[in-house]
Structure formats: C-alpha cells, structure tokens
PDB file of C-alpha atoms in Angstrom:
ATOM      1  CA  MET J  31     -84.358 -39.313  97.033  1.00 96.00           C
ATOM      2  CA  ASN J  32     -85.571 -42.875  96.754  1.00 98.00           C
ATOM      3  CA  ILE J  33     -88.806 -44.528  97.869  1.00 98.00           C
ATOM      4  CA  VAL J  34     -88.743 -48.301  98.343  1.00 98.00           C
ATOM      5  CA  LEU J  35     -91.909 -50.388  98.563  1.00 98.00           C
ATOM      6  CA  PHE J  36     -91.372 -53.814 100.094  1.00 98.00           C
ATOM      7  CA  GLU J  37     -93.859 -56.232  98.507  1.00 97.00           C
ATOM      8  CA  PRO J  38     -96.674 -53.709  97.899  1.00 96.00           C
ATOM      9  CA  GLU J  39    -100.122 -55.274  97.572  1.00 95.00           C
ATOM     10  CA  ILE J  40    -102.553 -52.559  96.449  1.00 91.00           C
ATOM     11  CA  PRO J  41    -102.057 -51.109  92.963  1.00 88.00           C
ATOM     12  CA  ALA J  42    -103.773 -47.788  93.749  1.00 86.00           C
ATOM     13  CA  ASN J  43    -101.305 -47.081  96.571  1.00 92.00           C
ATOM     14  CA  THR J  44     -98.321 -47.823  94.352  1.00 91.00           C
ATOM     15  CA  GLY J  45     -99.817 -45.697  91.562  1.00 88.00           C
ATOM     16  CA  ASN J  46    -100.323 -42.761  93.935  1.00 91.00           C
ATOM     17  CA  ILE J  47     -96.781 -43.115  95.266  1.00 94.00           C
ATOM     18  CA  GLY J  48     -95.484 -43.285  91.687  1.00 92.00           C
ATOM     19  CA  ARG J  49     -97.226 -39.999  90.902  1.00 90.00           C
ATOM     20  CA  THR J  50     -95.684 -38.397  93.999  1.00 95.00           C
ATOM     21  CA  CYS J  51     -92.277 -39.681  92.916  1.00 96.00           C
ATOM     22  CA  VAL J  52     -92.651 -38.118  89.457  1.00 94.00           C
ATOM     23  CA  ALA J  53     -93.741 -34.799  91.008  1.00 94.00           C
ATOM     24  CA  THR J  54     -90.675 -34.743  93.261  1.00 95.00           C
ATOM     25  CA  GLY J  55     -87.993 -36.280  91.057  1.00 95.00           C
ATOM     26  CA  THR J  56     -87.805 -39.288  93.361  1.00 97.00           C
ATOM     27  CA  LYS J  57     -86.868 -42.790  92.212  1.00 97.00           C
ATOM     28  CA  LEU J  58     -89.270 -45.632  93.036  1.00 97.00           C
ATOM     29  CA  HIS J  59     -87.976 -49.099  93.930  1.00 98.00           C
ATOM     30  CA  LEU J  60     -90.384 -52.060  94.089  1.00 97.00           C
ATOM     31  CA  ILE J  61     -89.411 -55.298  95.824  1.00 97.00           C
ATOM     32  CA  GLU J  62     -91.238 -58.422  94.648  1.00 96.00           C
ATOM     33  CA  PRO J  63     -93.493 -60.206  95.057  1.00 95.00           C
ATOM     34  CA  LEU J  64     -95.992 -57.517  94.078  1.00 92.00           C
ATOM     35  CA  GLY J  65     -99.704 -57.960  94.733  1.00 87.00           C
ATOM     36  CA  PHE J  66    -100.455 -56.834  91.167  1.00 80.00           C
ATOM     37  CA  LYS J  67     -99.007 -56.715  87.687  1.00 76.00           C
ATOM     38  CA  ILE J  68     -96.943 -53.629  86.818  1.00 76.00           C
ATOM     39  CA  ASN J  69     -99.178 -52.971  83.780  1.00 71.00           C
ATOM     40  CA  GLU J  70    -102.429 -53.278  85.773  1.00 58.00           C
ATOM     41  CA  LYS J  71    -105.095 -50.697  84.924  1.00 65.00           C
ATOM     42  CA  ALA J  72    -105.661 -49.649  88.568  1.00 57.00           C
ATOM     43  CA  LEU J  73    -101.960 -48.914  88.988  1.00 57.00           C
ATOM     44  CA  LYS J  74    -101.794 -46.713  85.914  1.00 61.00           C
ATOM     45  CA  ARG J  75    -105.137 -45.043  86.724  1.00 61.00           C
ATOM     46  CA  ALA J  76    -103.823 -43.967  90.154  1.00 53.00           C
ATOM     47  CA  GLY J  77    -100.581 -42.763  88.582  1.00 53.00           C
ATOM     48  CA  LEU J  78    -102.553 -41.036  85.805  1.00 57.00           C
ATOM     49  CA  ASP J  79    -100.475 -40.069  82.820  1.00 67.00           C
ATOM     50  CA  TYR J  80     -97.363 -39.686  84.969  1.00 74.00           C
ATOM     51  CA  TRP J  81     -96.449 -43.383  85.070  1.00 73.00           C
ATOM     52  CA  ASP J  82     -94.458 -43.224  81.815  1.00 78.00           C
ATOM     53  CA  ASN J  83     -92.236 -40.537  83.382  1.00 87.00           C
ATOM     54  CA  LEU J  84     -91.520 -42.567  86.518  1.00 88.00           C
ATOM     55  CA  ASP J  85     -87.985 -43.779  87.267  1.00 93.00           C
ATOM     56  CA  VAL J  86     -88.875 -47.219  88.657  1.00 93.00           C
ATOM     57  CA  THR J  87     -86.813 -50.347  89.302  1.00 95.00           C
ATOM     58  CA  VAL J  88     -88.239 -53.739  90.258  1.00 94.00           C
ATOM     59  CA  TYR J  89     -86.187 -56.215  92.321  1.00 97.00           C
ATOM     60  CA  ASP J  90     -86.672 -59.966  92.695  1.00 97.00           C
ATOM     61  CA  SER J  91     -86.227 -59.836  96.481  1.00 98.00           C
ATOM     62  CA  TYR J  92     -84.957 -57.752  99.388  1.00 97.00           C
ATOM     63  CA  ASP J  93     -81.535 -59.385  98.975  1.00 97.00           C
ATOM     64  CA  ASP J  94     -81.548 -58.420  95.284  1.00 98.00           C
ATOM     65  CA  PHE J  95     -82.368 -54.824  96.277  1.00 98.00           C
ATOM     66  CA  LEU J  96     -79.486 -54.739  98.784  1.00 98.00           C
ATOM     67  CA  ALA J  97     -77.050 -56.266  96.281  1.00 98.00           C
ATOM     68  CA  LYS J  98     -77.902 -53.681  93.628  1.00 98.00           C
ATOM     69  CA  ASN J  99     -77.735 -50.735  96.067  1.00 98.00           C
ATOM     70  CA  PRO J 100     -74.620 -51.443  98.160  1.00 97.00           C
ATOM     71  CA  GLY J 101     -73.961 -49.017 100.976  1.00 94.00           C
ATOM     72  CA  ALA J 102     -77.343 -47.295 100.588  1.00 96.00           C
ATOM     73  CA  LYS J 103     -78.598 -45.366 103.603  1.00 97.00           C
ATOM     74  CA  ILE J 104     -82.055 -46.871 104.185  1.00 98.00           C
ATOM     75  CA  TYR J 105     -84.689 -45.524 106.570  1.00 98.00           C
ATOM     76  CA  MET J 106     -87.360 -48.069 107.501  1.00 98.00           C
ATOM     77  CA  ALA J 107     -90.803 -46.478 107.923  1.00 97.00           C
ATOM     78  CA  THR J 108     -92.814 -48.575 110.369  1.00 96.00           C
ATOM     79  CA  THR J 109     -95.371 -48.164 113.133  1.00 94.00           C
ATOM     80  CA  LYS J 110     -93.027 -50.258 115.314  1.00 93.00           C
ATOM     81  CA  ALA J 111     -90.104 -47.792 115.293  1.00 94.00           C
ATOM     82  CA  LEU J 112     -88.717 -45.903 118.273  1.00 92.00           C
ATOM     83  CA  ASN J 113     -87.691 -42.800 116.251  1.00 95.00           C
ATOM     84  CA  VAL J 114     -90.066 -40.135 114.915  1.00 97.00           C
ATOM     85  CA  TYR J 115     -89.640 -39.486 111.177  1.00 97.00           C
ATOM     86  CA  SER J 116     -89.085 -35.740 111.655  1.00 97.00           C
ATOM     87  CA  ASP J 117     -86.262 -36.267 114.182  1.00 96.00           C
ATOM     88  CA  VAL J 118     -83.749 -37.768 111.722  1.00 95.00           C
ATOM     89  CA  SER J 119     -81.622 -36.013 109.101  1.00 97.00           C
ATOM     90  CA  TYR J 120     -82.223 -37.348 105.593  1.00 97.00           C
ATOM     91  CA  GLU J 121     -79.360 -37.435 103.109  1.00 96.00           C
ATOM     92  CA  PRO J 122     -80.226 -36.287  99.544  1.00 94.00           C
ATOM     93  CA  ASP J 123     -79.628 -39.775  98.133  1.00 94.00           C
ATOM     94  CA  CYS J 124     -81.184 -41.817 100.947  1.00 97.00           C
ATOM     95  CA  PHE J 125     -83.754 -44.584 100.570  1.00 98.00           C
ATOM     96  CA  ILE J 126     -87.020 -44.569 102.542  1.00 98.00           C
ATOM     97  CA  MET J 127     -88.590 -48.024 102.716  1.00 98.00           C
ATOM     98  CA  PHE J 128     -92.229 -48.837 103.401  1.00 98.00           C
ATOM     99  CA  GLY J 129     -93.632 -52.320 103.974  1.00 97.00           C
ATOM    100  CA  LYS J 130     -96.589 -54.073 102.441  1.00 95.00           C
ATOM    101  CA  GLU J 131    -100.021 -52.871 103.449  1.00 95.00           C
ATOM    102  CA  SER J 132    -101.057 -55.990 105.375  1.00 93.00           C
ATOM    103  CA  ALA J 133     -97.912 -56.593 107.428  1.00 94.00           C
ATOM    104  CA  GLY J 134     -95.346 -53.816 107.045  1.00 95.00           C
ATOM    105  CA  ILE J 135     -91.605 -54.485 106.928  1.00 97.00           C
ATOM    106  CA  PRO J 136     -90.660 -57.873 108.430  1.00 97.00           C
ATOM    107  CA  GLU J 137     -89.408 -57.597 112.006  1.00 96.00           C
ATOM    108  CA  GLU J 138     -86.152 -59.427 111.214  1.00 96.00           C
ATOM    109  CA  ILE J 139     -85.288 -56.579 108.812  1.00 97.00           C
ATOM    110  CA  LEU J 140     -86.334 -53.956 111.366  1.00 97.00           C
ATOM    111  CA  LEU J 141     -84.137 -55.506 114.067  1.00 96.00           C
ATOM    112  CA  ARG J 142     -81.097 -55.086 111.812  1.00 95.00           C
ATOM    113  CA  ASN J 143     -82.048 -51.441 111.208  1.00 95.00           C
ATOM    114  CA  LYS J 144     -83.145 -50.219 114.644  1.00 94.00           C
ATOM    115  CA  GLU J 145     -81.356 -46.854 114.423  1.00 94.00           C
ATOM    116  CA  ASN J 146     -82.778 -46.138 110.954  1.00 96.00           C
ATOM    117  CA  SER J 147     -86.363 -47.148 111.738  1.00 97.00           C
ATOM    118  CA  ILE J 148     -88.806 -44.244 111.792  1.00 98.00           C
ATOM    119  CA  ARG J 149     -92.482 -43.768 112.574  1.00 96.00           C
ATOM    120  CA  ILE J 150     -95.237 -41.233 112.006  1.00 97.00           C
ATOM    121  CA  PRO J 151     -96.871 -40.427 115.367  1.00 95.00           C
ATOM    122  CA  MET J 152    -100.536 -41.375 115.764  1.00 94.00           C
ATOM    123  CA  ILE J 153    -102.991 -41.402 118.644  1.00 92.00           C
ATOM    124  CA  GLY J 154    -104.816 -44.348 120.179  1.00 82.00           C
ATOM    125  CA  ASP J 155    -105.056 -47.776 118.659  1.00 83.00           C
ATOM    126  CA  ILE J 156    -104.947 -46.772 115.000  1.00 84.00           C
ATOM    127  CA  ARG J 157    -103.035 -49.563 113.219  1.00 84.00           C
ATOM    128  CA  SER J 158    -101.482 -47.372 110.517  1.00 89.00           C
ATOM    129  CA  LEU J 159    -101.999 -44.637 107.970  1.00 93.00           C
ATOM    130  CA  ASN J 160    -102.598 -45.344 104.288  1.00 95.00           C
ATOM    131  CA  LEU J 161     -99.362 -46.341 102.554  1.00 96.00           C
ATOM    132  CA  SER J 162     -99.442 -43.588  99.924  1.00 96.00           C
ATOM    133  CA  ASN J 163    -100.197 -40.952 102.580  1.00 96.00           C
ATOM    134  CA  SER J 164     -97.338 -42.213 104.749  1.00 97.00           C
ATOM    135  CA  ALA J 165     -94.909 -42.132 101.846  1.00 98.00           C
ATOM    136  CA  ALA J 166     -95.891 -38.545 101.004  1.00 98.00           C
ATOM    137  CA  ILE J 167     -95.544 -37.378 104.618  1.00 98.00           C
ATOM    138  CA  VAL J 168     -92.057 -38.803 105.108  1.00 98.00           C
ATOM    139  CA  LEU J 169     -90.808 -37.961 101.596  1.00 98.00           C
ATOM    140  CA  TYR J 170     -91.823 -34.317 101.889  1.00 97.00           C
ATOM    141  CA  GLU J 171     -90.078 -34.016 105.257  1.00 97.00           C
ATOM    142  CA  ALA J 172     -86.926 -35.424 103.681  1.00 97.00           C
ATOM    143  CA  LEU J 173     -87.276 -33.019 100.736  1.00 96.00           C
ATOM    144  CA  ARG J 174     -87.911 -30.069 103.100  1.00 96.00           C
ATOM    145  CA  GLN J 175     -84.737 -30.892 105.014  1.00 96.00           C
ATOM    146  CA  ASN J 176     -82.870 -30.778 101.702  1.00 94.00           C
ATOM    147  CA  ASN J 177     -84.388 -27.388 100.791  1.00 90.00           C
ATOM    148  CA  PHE J 178     -86.638 -28.918  98.098  1.00 90.00           C
ATOM    149  CA  ASP J 179     -83.569 -29.149  95.879  1.00 86.00           C
ATOM    150  CA  HIS J 180     -84.399 -28.918  92.145  1.00 87.00           C
ATOM    151  CA  MET J 181     -88.105 -28.289  92.849  1.00 80.00           C
ATOM    152  CA  ARG J 182     -90.191 -25.313  91.803  1.00 86.00           C
ATOM    153  CA  LEU J 183     -91.008 -23.359  94.961  1.00 87.00           C
ATOM    154  CA  GLN J 184     -93.522 -20.872  93.516  1.00 85.00           C
ATOM    155  CA  GLY J 185     -96.729 -21.476  91.582  1.00 88.00           C
ATOM    156  CA  GLN J 186     -98.302 -19.343  88.882  1.00 85.00           C
ATOM    157  CA  LEU J 187    -101.836 -18.125  88.297  1.00 87.00           C
ATOM    158  CA  HIS J 188    -103.341 -18.932  84.886  1.00 88.00           C
ATOM    159  CA  SER J 189    -105.380 -15.778  84.185  1.00 88.00           C
ATOM    160  CA  HIS J 190    -103.763 -13.189  86.465  1.00 87.00           C
ATOM    161  CA  THR J 191    -100.442 -12.241  87.979  1.00 83.00           C
ATOM    162  CA  TRP J 192     -99.620 -12.113  91.659  1.00 82.00           C
ATOM    163  CA  ASP J 193     -98.754  -8.426  91.198  1.00 82.00           C
ATOM    164  CA  GLU J 194    -102.481  -7.685  90.765  1.00 80.00           C
ATOM    165  CA  ALA J 195    -103.240  -8.634  94.395  1.00 66.00           C
TER     166      ALA J 195
END
C-alpha cells in the first residue's frame, strides 16, 4: 500500500501518518511544497522513534509524482467525492492520496479522477476529519480488504498467556 500526501501543511499530521505507515508496512509519498521541513522537530515527535524506519519519498510536484509512478492506481480521498471509501476494492499496490489540510486535493485533479475519488461519510456541515485520522480510516479499510497481508493478527500479553483466561 501507498499513502500520498499532496502538499501537507501540518508536521504533526504527517508525523502521525508516517507512524501509521511504519506500523502497516505502507510507503509514504510526499508531494511538495511541504508546510514544514522534513527534519522538523514536531514531525519527528509525532512519528516518535519510528521515523527512521519509514519508507518515504518526496516529489517536487504532482507531475513529478505521476512521472515516477507511471500507471499507478490512485484513489483520491476528498470530502467532495461521490463514492464512499468502503465501497471500492483496493489493490495491494494502490496509492491513496490525501490533500493539504487547508484546501484538499485541487478540483482539477479530482475532475480527472472522478471514478477513483472516495469520501468518508460525515453528518451535517462538518468540513472534514483530521488528516491523520482520515488516512488511518481509509488505509485500514484497504488493508482489511487485502486480509492484512504480512501483518501480525494476534497480540501477546506481557506477564500472562491467553491460555490462563
């Protein structure tokens, strides 16, 4: 799986998403301009000590991203979409793109990707969910559909065994 952040602005969100990517074996793709420096303290604090284990690529622009990932299946996560995120089938190597916190993915990009645009349902006039929460929601649905491939499905107790219960 691949998470793409189009011009992210808030380092804590990107750090949280980076941590989620490490925990799931997901690649992170960042499209510039970024609203922070990649070595910023807030970014690394949110990603904790996981940031060094993150598979991350930074691109100069959206066109640079497309050129370096030809033929990629890209789902555009946006509040403007017609399709619900849980109603599509995610391929194991797909890309899920999220826009910048203040504006989302530009509408000209969305218009070219109508069929692959997805949304998380919300009630009322809520503008959007937090970016890192949205990324986790959609990513885990995509991982669930792919049977959490390569992920540990059972946890372990530290001081006891489950057989004691």
